[in-house]
Amino acid sequence: MSDVSNSAVKRESPFRVAGHACRPDCGACCIAPSISSPIPGMPNGKPAGVRCAQLGDDLRCAIFGQPERPACCSGLQPQMEMCGTNRGEALAWLAQLEMQTQPNAQPVAQR
């Protein structure tokens, strides 16, 4: 019987854009932003800060590449600025973007 407990399998991300890929075990873009269009399991969309119904336990989109995936999700591509260096930075950046893009948001002061 072989001992596989010491071997690690690196999961390659299927989400690659311009030299940046989705970080495994993140899911920030499926939690932080609001989504106004219907999603399977969430017919009224998704409020900001709420986990998407299609986000799996592995923090990957269950409908990635499927026609029922909302266009807004497909359009949100991983970028270093958005993703940062860890999940916490990604959640914070996306939460800030969500606040700044609300219809009643105050403009950011110019320097």
PDB file of N, CA and C in Angstrom:
ATOM      1  N   MET A   1       0.847  -1.177   0.000  1.00  0.00           N
ATOM      2  CA  MET A   1       0.000   0.000   0.000  1.00  0.00           C
ATOM      3  C   MET A   1       0.890   1.237   0.000  1.00  0.00           C
ATOM      4  N   SER A   2       0.664   2.150  -0.908  1.00  0.00           N
ATOM      5  CA  SER A   2       1.511   3.337  -0.992  1.00  0.00           C
ATOM      6  C   SER A   2       1.012   4.433  -0.068  1.00  0.00           C
ATOM      7  N   ASP A   3       1.947   5.239   0.386  1.00  0.00           N
ATOM      8  CA  ASP A   3       1.605   6.348   1.279  1.00  0.00           C
ATOM      9  C   ASP A   3       1.438   7.610   0.441  1.00  0.00           C
ATOM     10  N   VAL A   4       0.199   8.052   0.276  1.00  0.00           N
ATOM     11  CA  VAL A   4      -0.070   9.250  -0.515  1.00  0.00           C
ATOM     12  C   VAL A   4      -0.320  10.462   0.366  1.00  0.00           C
ATOM     13  N   SER A   5      -0.254  10.292   1.663  1.00  0.00           N
ATOM     14  CA  SER A   5      -0.551  11.414   2.559  1.00  0.00           C
ATOM     15  C   SER A   5       0.493  12.519   2.472  1.00  0.00           C
ATOM     16  N   ASN A   6       1.710  12.198   2.041  1.00  0.00           N
ATOM     17  CA  ASN A   6       2.754  13.210   1.941  1.00  0.00           C
ATOM     18  C   ASN A   6       2.855  13.829   0.556  1.00  0.00           C
ATOM     19  N   SER A   7       2.090  13.340  -0.366  1.00  0.00           N
ATOM     20  CA  SER A   7       2.155  13.912  -1.711  1.00  0.00           C
ATOM     21  C   SER A   7       1.040  14.930  -1.883  1.00  0.00           C
ATOM     22  N   ALA A   8       1.372  16.008  -2.535  1.00  0.00           N
ATOM     23  CA  ALA A   8       0.391  17.070  -2.783  1.00  0.00           C
ATOM     24  C   ALA A   8       0.131  17.155  -4.275  1.00  0.00           C
ATOM     25  N   VAL A   9      -1.110  17.327  -4.604  1.00  0.00           N
ATOM     26  CA  VAL A   9      -1.487  17.491  -5.998  1.00  0.00           C
ATOM     27  C   VAL A   9      -1.813  18.957  -6.201  1.00  0.00           C
ATOM     28  N   LYS A  10      -1.043  19.611  -7.049  1.00  0.00           N
ATOM     29  CA  LYS A  10      -1.289  21.021  -7.327  1.00  0.00           C
ATOM     30  C   LYS A  10      -2.379  21.117  -8.377  1.00  0.00           C
ATOM     31  N   ARG A  11      -3.437  21.858  -8.040  1.00  0.00           N
ATOM     32  CA  ARG A  11      -4.526  22.063  -8.988  1.00  0.00           C
ATOM     33  C   ARG A  11      -4.170  23.236  -9.885  1.00  0.00           C
ATOM     34  N   GLU A  12      -4.200  23.030 -11.154  1.00  0.00           N
ATOM     35  CA  GLU A  12      -3.960  24.102 -12.109  1.00  0.00           C
ATOM     36  C   GLU A  12      -5.262  24.855 -12.308  1.00  0.00           C
ATOM     37  N   SER A  13      -5.190  26.169 -12.269  1.00  0.00           N
ATOM     38  CA  SER A  13      -6.398  26.978 -12.415  1.00  0.00           C
ATOM     39  C   SER A  13      -6.843  27.026 -13.872  1.00  0.00           C
ATOM     40  N   PRO A  14      -8.141  26.824 -14.134  1.00  0.00           N
ATOM     41  CA  PRO A  14      -8.648  26.957 -15.499  1.00  0.00           C
ATOM     42  C   PRO A  14      -8.915  28.415 -15.853  1.00  0.00           C
ATOM     43  N   PHE A  15      -8.754  29.321 -14.896  1.00  0.00           N
ATOM     44  CA  PHE A  15      -9.071  30.729 -15.077  1.00  0.00           C
ATOM     45  C   PHE A  15      -7.781  31.507 -15.291  1.00  0.00           C
ATOM     46  N   ARG A  16      -7.337  31.645 -16.527  1.00  0.00           N
ATOM     47  CA  ARG A  16      -6.089  32.350 -16.824  1.00  0.00           C
ATOM     48  C   ARG A  16      -6.366  33.520 -17.746  1.00  0.00           C
ATOM     49  N   VAL A  17      -5.852  34.683 -17.366  1.00  0.00           N
ATOM     50  CA  VAL A  17      -5.996  35.879 -18.186  1.00  0.00           C
ATOM     51  C   VAL A  17      -4.728  36.702 -18.056  1.00  0.00           C
ATOM     52  N   ALA A  18      -4.147  37.071 -19.171  1.00  0.00           N
ATOM     53  CA  ALA A  18      -3.009  37.987 -19.210  1.00  0.00           C
ATOM     54  C   ALA A  18      -1.964  37.691 -18.131  1.00  0.00           C
ATOM     55  N   GLY A  19      -1.555  36.443 -18.039  1.00  0.00           N
ATOM     56  CA  GLY A  19      -0.515  36.089 -17.098  1.00  0.00           C
ATOM     57  C   GLY A  19      -0.960  35.991 -15.650  1.00  0.00           C
ATOM     58  N   HIS A  20      -2.247  36.103 -15.388  1.00  0.00           N
ATOM     59  CA  HIS A  20      -2.741  35.998 -14.013  1.00  0.00           C
ATOM     60  C   HIS A  20      -3.848  34.952 -13.988  1.00  0.00           C
ATOM     61  N   ALA A  21      -3.878  34.160 -12.958  1.00  0.00           N
ATOM     62  CA  ALA A  21      -4.885  33.103 -12.855  1.00  0.00           C
ATOM     63  C   ALA A  21      -5.619  33.206 -11.533  1.00  0.00           C
ATOM     64  N   CYS A  22      -6.829  32.682 -11.504  1.00  0.00           N
ATOM     65  CA  CYS A  22      -7.564  32.636 -10.242  1.00  0.00           C
ATOM     66  C   CYS A  22      -6.775  31.813  -9.237  1.00  0.00           C
ATOM     67  N   ARG A  23      -6.791  32.275  -8.020  1.00  0.00           N
ATOM     68  CA  ARG A  23      -6.100  31.619  -6.921  1.00  0.00           C
ATOM     69  C   ARG A  23      -6.981  30.478  -6.408  1.00  0.00           C
ATOM     70  N   PRO A  24      -6.434  29.289  -6.239  1.00  0.00           N
ATOM     71  CA  PRO A  24      -7.233  28.210  -5.646  1.00  0.00           C
ATOM     72  C   PRO A  24      -7.712  28.610  -4.249  1.00  0.00           C
ATOM     73  N   ASP A  25      -8.872  28.134  -3.880  1.00  0.00           N
ATOM     74  CA  ASP A  25      -9.439  28.375  -2.549  1.00  0.00           C
ATOM     75  C   ASP A  25      -9.647  29.856  -2.248  1.00  0.00           C
ATOM     76  N   CYS A  26     -10.140  30.611  -3.227  1.00  0.00           N
ATOM     77  CA  CYS A  26     -10.379  32.045  -3.028  1.00  0.00           C
ATOM     78  C   CYS A  26     -11.876  32.343  -3.103  1.00  0.00           C
ATOM     79  N   GLY A  27     -12.436  32.439  -4.302  1.00  0.00           N
ATOM     80  CA  GLY A  27     -13.863  32.703  -4.472  1.00  0.00           C
ATOM     81  C   GLY A  27     -14.296  34.118  -4.153  1.00  0.00           C
ATOM     82  N   ALA A  28     -13.346  35.043  -3.989  1.00  0.00           N
ATOM     83  CA  ALA A  28     -13.692  36.420  -3.614  1.00  0.00           C
ATOM     84  C   ALA A  28     -14.654  37.065  -4.604  1.00  0.00           C
ATOM     85  N   CYS A  29     -14.455  36.831  -5.890  1.00  0.00           N
ATOM     86  CA  CYS A  29     -15.317  37.458  -6.893  1.00  0.00           C
ATOM     87  C   CYS A  29     -16.710  36.830  -6.929  1.00  0.00           C
ATOM     88  N   CYS A  30     -16.912  35.733  -6.223  1.00  0.00           N
ATOM     89  CA  CYS A  30     -18.223  35.091  -6.126  1.00  0.00           C
ATOM     90  C   CYS A  30     -18.903  35.398  -4.790  1.00  0.00           C
ATOM     91  N   ILE A  31     -18.261  36.230  -3.997  1.00  0.00           N
ATOM     92  CA  ILE A  31     -18.802  36.597  -2.689  1.00  0.00           C
ATOM     93  C   ILE A  31     -18.990  38.110  -2.571  1.00  0.00           C
ATOM     94  N   ALA A  32     -17.939  38.875  -2.822  1.00  0.00           N
ATOM     95  CA  ALA A  32     -17.948  40.321  -2.548  1.00  0.00           C
ATOM     96  C   ALA A  32     -18.938  41.133  -3.383  1.00  0.00           C
ATOM     97  N   PRO A  33     -18.969  40.969  -4.704  1.00  0.00           N
ATOM     98  CA  PRO A  33     -19.847  41.854  -5.490  1.00  0.00           C
ATOM     99  C   PRO A  33     -21.306  41.416  -5.498  1.00  0.00           C
ATOM    100  N   SER A  34     -22.167  42.397  -5.724  1.00  0.00           N
ATOM    101  CA  SER A  34     -23.580  42.081  -5.954  1.00  0.00           C
ATOM    102  C   SER A  34     -23.737  41.692  -7.417  1.00  0.00           C
ATOM    103  N   ILE A  35     -24.748  40.895  -7.691  1.00  0.00           N
ATOM    104  CA  ILE A  35     -25.071  40.498  -9.064  1.00  0.00           C
ATOM    105  C   ILE A  35     -26.561  40.718  -9.232  1.00  0.00           C
ATOM    106  N   SER A  36     -26.921  41.574 -10.174  1.00  0.00           N
ATOM    107  CA  SER A  36     -28.341  41.911 -10.345  1.00  0.00           C
ATOM    108  C   SER A  36     -29.074  40.940 -11.264  1.00  0.00           C
ATOM    109  N   SER A  37     -28.347  40.202 -12.086  1.00  0.00           N
ATOM    110  CA  SER A  37     -29.005  39.263 -12.991  1.00  0.00           C
ATOM    111  C   SER A  37     -29.264  37.933 -12.286  1.00  0.00           C
ATOM    112  N   PRO A  38     -30.273  37.197 -12.766  1.00  0.00           N
ATOM    113  CA  PRO A  38     -30.575  35.895 -12.152  1.00  0.00           C
ATOM    114  C   PRO A  38     -29.412  34.913 -12.298  1.00  0.00           C
ATOM    115  N   ILE A  39     -29.262  34.088 -11.300  1.00  0.00           N
ATOM    116  CA  ILE A  39     -28.264  33.023 -11.278  1.00  0.00           C
ATOM    117  C   ILE A  39     -29.029  31.761 -10.891  1.00  0.00           C
ATOM    118  N   PRO A  40     -28.704  30.604 -11.464  1.00  0.00           N
ATOM    119  CA  PRO A  40     -29.378  29.392 -11.003  1.00  0.00           C
ATOM    120  C   PRO A  40     -29.265  29.266  -9.479  1.00  0.00           C
ATOM    121  N   GLY A  41     -30.405  29.134  -8.839  1.00  0.00           N
ATOM    122  CA  GLY A  41     -30.446  29.058  -7.386  1.00  0.00           C
ATOM    123  C   GLY A  41     -30.625  30.407  -6.710  1.00  0.00           C
ATOM    124  N   MET A  42     -30.494  31.481  -7.480  1.00  0.00           N
ATOM    125  CA  MET A  42     -30.663  32.848  -6.954  1.00  0.00           C
ATOM    126  C   MET A  42     -31.395  33.670  -8.022  1.00  0.00           C
ATOM    127  N   PRO A  43     -32.691  33.452  -8.188  1.00  0.00           N
ATOM    128  CA  PRO A  43     -33.431  34.090  -9.282  1.00  0.00           C
ATOM    129  C   PRO A  43     -33.479  35.616  -9.222  1.00  0.00           C
ATOM    130  N   ASN A  44     -33.238  36.190  -8.052  1.00  0.00           N
ATOM    131  CA  ASN A  44     -33.233  37.650  -7.915  1.00  0.00           C
ATOM    132  C   ASN A  44     -31.827  38.223  -7.871  1.00  0.00           C
ATOM    133  N   GLY A  45     -30.852  37.445  -8.268  1.00  0.00           N
ATOM    134  CA  GLY A  45     -29.473  37.900  -8.201  1.00  0.00           C
ATOM    135  C   GLY A  45     -28.877  37.635  -6.830  1.00  0.00           C
ATOM    136  N   LYS A  46     -27.759  38.321  -6.549  1.00  0.00           N
ATOM    137  CA  LYS A  46     -27.019  38.068  -5.324  1.00  0.00           C
ATOM    138  C   LYS A  46     -26.608  39.384  -4.683  1.00  0.00           C
ATOM    139  N   PRO A  47     -26.915  39.574  -3.404  1.00  0.00           N
ATOM    140  CA  PRO A  47     -26.449  40.783  -2.718  1.00  0.00           C
ATOM    141  C   PRO A  47     -24.931  40.750  -2.492  1.00  0.00           C
ATOM    142  N   ALA A  48     -24.336  41.904  -2.367  1.00  0.00           N
ATOM    143  CA  ALA A  48     -22.906  41.998  -2.061  1.00  0.00           C
ATOM    144  C   ALA A  48     -22.613  41.324  -0.726  1.00  0.00           C
ATOM    145  N   GLY A  49     -21.493  40.627  -0.671  1.00  0.00           N
ATOM    146  CA  GLY A  49     -21.071  39.984   0.566  1.00  0.00           C
ATOM    147  C   GLY A  49     -21.714  38.646   0.840  1.00  0.00           C
ATOM    148  N   VAL A  50     -22.568  38.196  -0.065  1.00  0.00           N
ATOM    149  CA  VAL A  50     -23.255  36.909   0.084  1.00  0.00           C
ATOM    150  C   VAL A  50     -22.634  35.910  -0.890  1.00  0.00           C
ATOM    151  N   ARG A  51     -22.367  34.741  -0.404  1.00  0.00           N
ATOM    152  CA  ARG A  51     -21.790  33.674  -1.228  1.00  0.00           C
ATOM    153  C   ARG A  51     -22.768  33.283  -2.332  1.00  0.00           C
ATOM    154  N   CYS A  52     -22.288  33.198  -3.556  1.00  0.00           N
ATOM    155  CA  CYS A  52     -23.117  32.771  -4.680  1.00  0.00           C
ATOM    156  C   CYS A  52     -23.541  31.317  -4.480  1.00  0.00           C
ATOM    157  N   ALA A  53     -24.765  31.008  -4.853  1.00  0.00           N
ATOM    158  CA  ALA A  53     -25.277  29.641  -4.730  1.00  0.00           C
ATOM    159  C   ALA A  53     -24.490  28.666  -5.599  1.00  0.00           C
ATOM    160  N   GLN A  54     -23.805  29.169  -6.615  1.00  0.00           N
ATOM    161  CA  GLN A  54     -23.045  28.313  -7.516  1.00  0.00           C
ATOM    162  C   GLN A  54     -21.579  28.158  -7.115  1.00  0.00           C
ATOM    163  N   LEU A  55     -21.197  28.758  -5.998  1.00  0.00           N
ATOM    164  CA  LEU A  55     -19.826  28.627  -5.516  1.00  0.00           C
ATOM    165  C   LEU A  55     -19.714  27.333  -4.724  1.00  0.00           C
ATOM    166  N   GLY A  56     -18.897  26.420  -5.219  1.00  0.00           N
ATOM    167  CA  GLY A  56     -18.765  25.112  -4.589  1.00  0.00           C
ATOM    168  C   GLY A  56     -17.949  25.142  -3.312  1.00  0.00           C
ATOM    169  N   ASP A  57     -17.936  24.031  -2.612  1.00  0.00           N
ATOM    170  CA  ASP A  57     -17.146  23.908  -1.386  1.00  0.00           C
ATOM    171  C   ASP A  57     -15.659  24.116  -1.650  1.00  0.00           C
ATOM    172  N   ASP A  58     -15.236  23.865  -2.891  1.00  0.00           N
ATOM    173  CA  ASP A  58     -13.839  24.068  -3.269  1.00  0.00           C
ATOM    174  C   ASP A  58     -13.576  25.508  -3.707  1.00  0.00           C
ATOM    175  N   LEU A  59     -14.581  26.387  -3.529  1.00  0.00           N
ATOM    176  CA  LEU A  59     -14.520  27.802  -3.900  1.00  0.00           C
ATOM    177  C   LEU A  59     -14.290  28.002  -5.396  1.00  0.00           C
ATOM    178  N   ARG A  60     -14.907  27.160  -6.184  1.00  0.00           N
ATOM    179  CA  ARG A  60     -14.879  27.275  -7.644  1.00  0.00           C
ATOM    180  C   ARG A  60     -16.315  27.351  -8.140  1.00  0.00           C
ATOM    181  N   CYS A  61     -16.505  28.062  -9.246  1.00  0.00           N
ATOM    182  CA  CYS A  61     -17.832  28.232  -9.830  1.00  0.00           C
ATOM    183  C   CYS A  61     -18.318  26.918 -10.443  1.00  0.00           C
ATOM    184  N   ALA A  62     -19.494  26.486 -10.031  1.00  0.00           N
ATOM    185  CA  ALA A  62     -20.069  25.232 -10.532  1.00  0.00           C
ATOM    186  C   ALA A  62     -20.600  25.365 -11.951  1.00  0.00           C
ATOM    187  N   ILE A  63     -20.823  26.607 -12.414  1.00  0.00           N
ATOM    188  CA  ILE A  63     -21.365  26.795 -13.764  1.00  0.00           C
ATOM    189  C   ILE A  63     -20.367  27.513 -14.673  1.00  0.00           C
ATOM    190  N   PHE A  64     -19.084  27.484 -14.306  1.00  0.00           N
ATOM    191  CA  PHE A  64     -18.053  28.093 -15.139  1.00  0.00           C
ATOM    192  C   PHE A  64     -18.087  27.466 -16.530  1.00  0.00           C
ATOM    193  N   GLY A  65     -18.130  28.323 -17.553  1.00  0.00           N
ATOM    194  CA  GLY A  65     -18.153  27.848 -18.930  1.00  0.00           C
ATOM    195  C   GLY A  65     -19.511  27.384 -19.416  1.00  0.00           C
ATOM    196  N   GLN A  66     -20.534  27.459 -18.576  1.00  0.00           N
ATOM    197  CA  GLN A  66     -21.879  27.023 -18.944  1.00  0.00           C
ATOM    198  C   GLN A  66     -22.705  28.217 -19.421  1.00  0.00           C
ATOM    199  N   PRO A  67     -23.686  27.991 -20.293  1.00  0.00           N
ATOM    200  CA  PRO A  67     -24.493  29.105 -20.814  1.00  0.00           C
ATOM    201  C   PRO A  67     -25.316  29.821 -19.746  1.00  0.00           C
ATOM    202  N   GLU A  68     -25.640  29.163 -18.650  1.00  0.00           N
ATOM    203  CA  GLU A  68     -26.442  29.816 -17.609  1.00  0.00           C
ATOM    204  C   GLU A  68     -25.612  30.728 -16.700  1.00  0.00           C
ATOM    205  N   ARG A  69     -24.304  30.742 -16.869  1.00  0.00           N
ATOM    206  CA  ARG A  69     -23.450  31.643 -16.083  1.00  0.00           C
ATOM    207  C   ARG A  69     -23.684  33.071 -16.563  1.00  0.00           C
ATOM    208  N   PRO A  70     -23.993  33.996 -15.650  1.00  0.00           N
ATOM    209  CA  PRO A  70     -24.276  35.376 -16.051  1.00  0.00           C
ATOM    210  C   PRO A  70     -23.093  36.034 -16.762  1.00  0.00           C
ATOM    211  N   ALA A  71     -23.407  36.896 -17.720  1.00  0.00           N
ATOM    212  CA  ALA A  71     -22.373  37.604 -18.477  1.00  0.00           C
ATOM    213  C   ALA A  71     -21.485  38.442 -17.564  1.00  0.00           C
ATOM    214  N   CYS A  72     -22.062  39.000 -16.503  1.00  0.00           N
ATOM    215  CA  CYS A  72     -21.250  39.819 -15.589  1.00  0.00           C
ATOM    216  C   CYS A  72     -20.164  38.976 -14.925  1.00  0.00           C
ATOM    217  N   CYS A  73     -20.440  37.717 -14.700  1.00  0.00           N
ATOM    218  CA  CYS A  73     -19.435  36.832 -14.107  1.00  0.00           C
ATOM    219  C   CYS A  73     -18.335  36.524 -15.121  1.00  0.00           C
ATOM    220  N   SER A  74     -18.738  36.242 -16.345  1.00  0.00           N
ATOM    221  CA  SER A  74     -17.761  35.949 -17.390  1.00  0.00           C
ATOM    222  C   SER A  74     -16.887  37.155 -17.678  1.00  0.00           C
ATOM    223  N   GLY A  75     -17.467  38.345 -17.539  1.00  0.00           N
ATOM    224  CA  GLY A  75     -16.727  39.566 -17.825  1.00  0.00           C
ATOM    225  C   GLY A  75     -15.738  39.955 -16.742  1.00  0.00           C
ATOM    226  N   LEU A  76     -15.905  39.453 -15.552  1.00  0.00           N
ATOM    227  CA  LEU A  76     -14.991  39.769 -14.457  1.00  0.00           C
ATOM    228  C   LEU A  76     -13.799  38.825 -14.551  1.00  0.00           C
ATOM    229  N   GLN A  77     -12.696  39.353 -15.024  1.00  0.00           N
ATOM    230  CA  GLN A  77     -11.505  38.538 -15.261  1.00  0.00           C
ATOM    231  C   GLN A  77     -10.458  38.795 -14.179  1.00  0.00           C
ATOM    232  N   PRO A  78      -9.714  37.771 -13.795  1.00  0.00           N
ATOM    233  CA  PRO A  78      -8.697  37.956 -12.757  1.00  0.00           C
ATOM    234  C   PRO A  78      -7.602  38.915 -13.222  1.00  0.00           C
ATOM    235  N   GLN A  79      -7.300  39.877 -12.383  1.00  0.00           N
ATOM    236  CA  GLN A  79      -6.240  40.851 -12.627  1.00  0.00           C
ATOM    237  C   GLN A  79      -5.478  41.020 -11.322  1.00  0.00           C
ATOM    238  N   MET A  80      -4.204  41.276 -11.400  1.00  0.00           N
ATOM    239  CA  MET A  80      -3.398  41.422 -10.193  1.00  0.00           C
ATOM    240  C   MET A  80      -3.942  42.520  -9.287  1.00  0.00           C
ATOM    241  N   GLU A  81      -4.379  43.637  -9.860  1.00  0.00           N
ATOM    242  CA  GLU A  81      -4.914  44.737  -9.055  1.00  0.00           C
ATOM    243  C   GLU A  81      -6.117  44.274  -8.230  1.00  0.00           C
ATOM    244  N   MET A  82      -7.005  43.512  -8.844  1.00  0.00           N
ATOM    245  CA  MET A  82      -8.210  43.038  -8.172  1.00  0.00           C
ATOM    246  C   MET A  82      -7.891  41.905  -7.193  1.00  0.00           C
ATOM    247  N   CYS A  83      -7.080  40.974  -7.595  1.00  0.00           N
ATOM    248  CA  CYS A  83      -6.840  39.772  -6.799  1.00  0.00           C
ATOM    249  C   CYS A  83      -5.840  39.968  -5.671  1.00  0.00           C
ATOM    250  N   GLY A  84      -4.942  40.941  -5.818  1.00  0.00           N
ATOM    251  CA  GLY A  84      -3.942  41.174  -4.783  1.00  0.00           C
ATOM    252  C   GLY A  84      -3.049  39.962  -4.589  1.00  0.00           C
ATOM    253  N   THR A  85      -2.503  39.849  -3.400  1.00  0.00           N
ATOM    254  CA  THR A  85      -1.595  38.735  -3.121  1.00  0.00           C
ATOM    255  C   THR A  85      -2.239  37.629  -2.291  1.00  0.00           C
ATOM    256  N   ASN A  86      -3.488  37.874  -1.848  1.00  0.00           N
ATOM    257  CA  ASN A  86      -4.171  36.840  -1.070  1.00  0.00           C
ATOM    258  C   ASN A  86      -5.681  37.068  -1.122  1.00  0.00           C
ATOM    259  N   ARG A  87      -6.425  36.124  -0.621  1.00  0.00           N
ATOM    260  CA  ARG A  87      -7.895  36.175  -0.652  1.00  0.00           C
ATOM    261  C   ARG A  87      -8.439  37.396   0.086  1.00  0.00           C
ATOM    262  N   GLY A  88      -7.851  37.728   1.216  1.00  0.00           N
ATOM    263  CA  GLY A  88      -8.295  38.882   1.993  1.00  0.00           C
ATOM    264  C   GLY A  88      -8.176  40.181   1.208  1.00  0.00           C
ATOM    265  N   GLU A  89      -7.061  40.349   0.499  1.00  0.00           N
ATOM    266  CA  GLU A  89      -6.884  41.546  -0.327  1.00  0.00           C
ATOM    267  C   GLU A  89      -7.915  41.584  -1.446  1.00  0.00           C
ATOM    268  N   ALA A  90      -8.193  40.446  -2.048  1.00  0.00           N
ATOM    269  CA  ALA A  90      -9.187  40.387  -3.126  1.00  0.00           C
ATOM    270  C   ALA A  90     -10.574  40.747  -2.601  1.00  0.00           C
ATOM    271  N   LEU A  91     -10.951  40.202  -1.463  1.00  0.00           N
ATOM    272  CA  LEU A  91     -12.255  40.522  -0.872  1.00  0.00           C
ATOM    273  C   LEU A  91     -12.358  42.009  -0.546  1.00  0.00           C
ATOM    274  N   ALA A  92     -11.296  42.585   0.014  1.00  0.00           N
ATOM    275  CA  ALA A  92     -11.311  44.006   0.372  1.00  0.00           C
ATOM    276  C   ALA A  92     -11.412  44.885  -0.871  1.00  0.00           C
ATOM    277  N   TRP A  93     -10.648  44.572  -1.911  1.00  0.00           N
ATOM    278  CA  TRP A  93     -10.656  45.372  -3.136  1.00  0.00           C
ATOM    279  C   TRP A  93     -12.033  45.318  -3.791  1.00  0.00           C
ATOM    280  N   LEU A  94     -12.601  44.131  -3.879  1.00  0.00           N
ATOM    281  CA  LEU A  94     -13.916  43.976  -4.501  1.00  0.00           C
ATOM    282  C   LEU A  94     -15.018  44.627  -3.671  1.00  0.00           C
ATOM    283  N   ALA A  95     -14.918  44.566  -2.359  1.00  0.00           N
ATOM    284  CA  ALA A  95     -15.908  45.229  -1.500  1.00  0.00           C
ATOM    285  C   ALA A  95     -15.843  46.742  -1.686  1.00  0.00           C
ATOM    286  N   GLN A  96     -14.635  47.285  -1.802  1.00  0.00           N
ATOM    287  CA  GLN A  96     -14.465  48.721  -2.040  1.00  0.00           C
ATOM    288  C   GLN A  96     -15.043  49.101  -3.403  1.00  0.00           C
ATOM    289  N   LEU A  97     -14.779  48.301  -4.418  1.00  0.00           N
ATOM    290  CA  LEU A  97     -15.330  48.554  -5.752  1.00  0.00           C
ATOM    291  C   LEU A  97     -16.853  48.517  -5.713  1.00  0.00           C
ATOM    292  N   GLU A  98     -17.396  47.564  -4.989  1.00  0.00           N
ATOM    293  CA  GLU A  98     -18.854  47.452  -4.847  1.00  0.00           C
ATOM    294  C   GLU A  98     -19.426  48.728  -4.240  1.00  0.00           C
ATOM    295  N   MET A  99     -18.802  49.227  -3.191  1.00  0.00           N
ATOM    296  CA  MET A  99     -19.284  50.452  -2.544  1.00  0.00           C
ATOM    297  C   MET A  99     -19.182  51.653  -3.487  1.00  0.00           C
ATOM    298  N   GLN A 100     -18.099  51.744  -4.238  1.00  0.00           N
ATOM    299  CA  GLN A 100     -17.879  52.883  -5.129  1.00  0.00           C
ATOM    300  C   GLN A 100     -18.790  52.877  -6.346  1.00  0.00           C
ATOM    301  N   THR A 101     -19.342  51.738  -6.684  1.00  0.00           N
ATOM    302  CA  THR A 101     -20.174  51.653  -7.886  1.00  0.00           C
ATOM    303  C   THR A 101     -21.665  51.577  -7.580  1.00  0.00           C
ATOM    304  N   GLN A 102     -22.034  51.769  -6.332  1.00  0.00           N
ATOM    305  CA  GLN A 102     -23.453  51.829  -5.985  1.00  0.00           C
ATOM    306  C   GLN A 102     -24.055  53.106  -6.558  1.00  0.00           C
ATOM    307  N   PRO A 103     -25.327  53.085  -6.960  1.00  0.00           N
ATOM    308  CA  PRO A 103     -25.943  54.284  -7.538  1.00  0.00           C
ATOM    309  C   PRO A 103     -25.862  55.512  -6.636  1.00  0.00           C
ATOM    310  N   ASN A 104     -25.874  55.327  -5.335  1.00  0.00           N
ATOM    311  CA  ASN A 104     -25.825  56.461  -4.416  1.00  0.00           C
ATOM    312  C   ASN A 104     -24.429  56.716  -3.861  1.00  0.00           C
ATOM    313  N   ALA A 105     -23.410  56.120  -4.478  1.00  0.00           N
ATOM    314  CA  ALA A 105     -22.037  56.263  -3.985  1.00  0.00           C
ATOM    315  C   ALA A 105     -21.538  57.690  -4.173  1.00  0.00           C
ATOM    316  N   GLN A 106     -20.766  58.152  -3.212  1.00  0.00           N
ATOM    317  CA  GLN A 106     -20.141  59.466  -3.303  1.00  0.00           C
ATOM    318  C   GLN A 106     -18.870  59.333  -4.136  1.00  0.00           C
ATOM    319  N   PRO A 107     -18.570  60.330  -4.979  1.00  0.00           N
ATOM    320  CA  PRO A 107     -17.345  60.245  -5.780  1.00  0.00           C
ATOM    321  C   PRO A 107     -16.105  60.240  -4.887  1.00  0.00           C
ATOM    322  N   VAL A 108     -15.087  59.536  -5.348  1.00  0.00           N
ATOM    323  CA  VAL A 108     -13.824  59.490  -4.630  1.00  0.00           C
ATOM    324  C   VAL A 108     -13.123  60.822  -4.845  1.00  0.00           C
ATOM    325  N   ALA A 109     -12.610  61.415  -3.780  1.00  0.00           N
ATOM    326  CA  ALA A 109     -11.940  62.714  -3.876  1.00  0.00           C
ATOM    327  C   ALA A 109     -10.711  62.609  -4.775  1.00  0.00           C
ATOM    328  N   GLN A 110     -10.539  63.597  -5.630  1.00  0.00           N
ATOM    329  CA  GLN A 110      -9.371  63.657  -6.509  1.00  0.00           C
ATOM    330  C   GLN A 110      -8.192  64.218  -5.734  1.00  0.00           C
ATOM    331  N   ARG A 111      -7.025  63.686  -5.993  1.00  0.00           N
ATOM    332  CA  ARG A 111      -5.815  64.194  -5.319  1.00  0.00           C
ATOM    333  C   ARG A 111      -5.160  65.241  -6.161  1.00  0.00           C
TER     334      ARG A 111
END
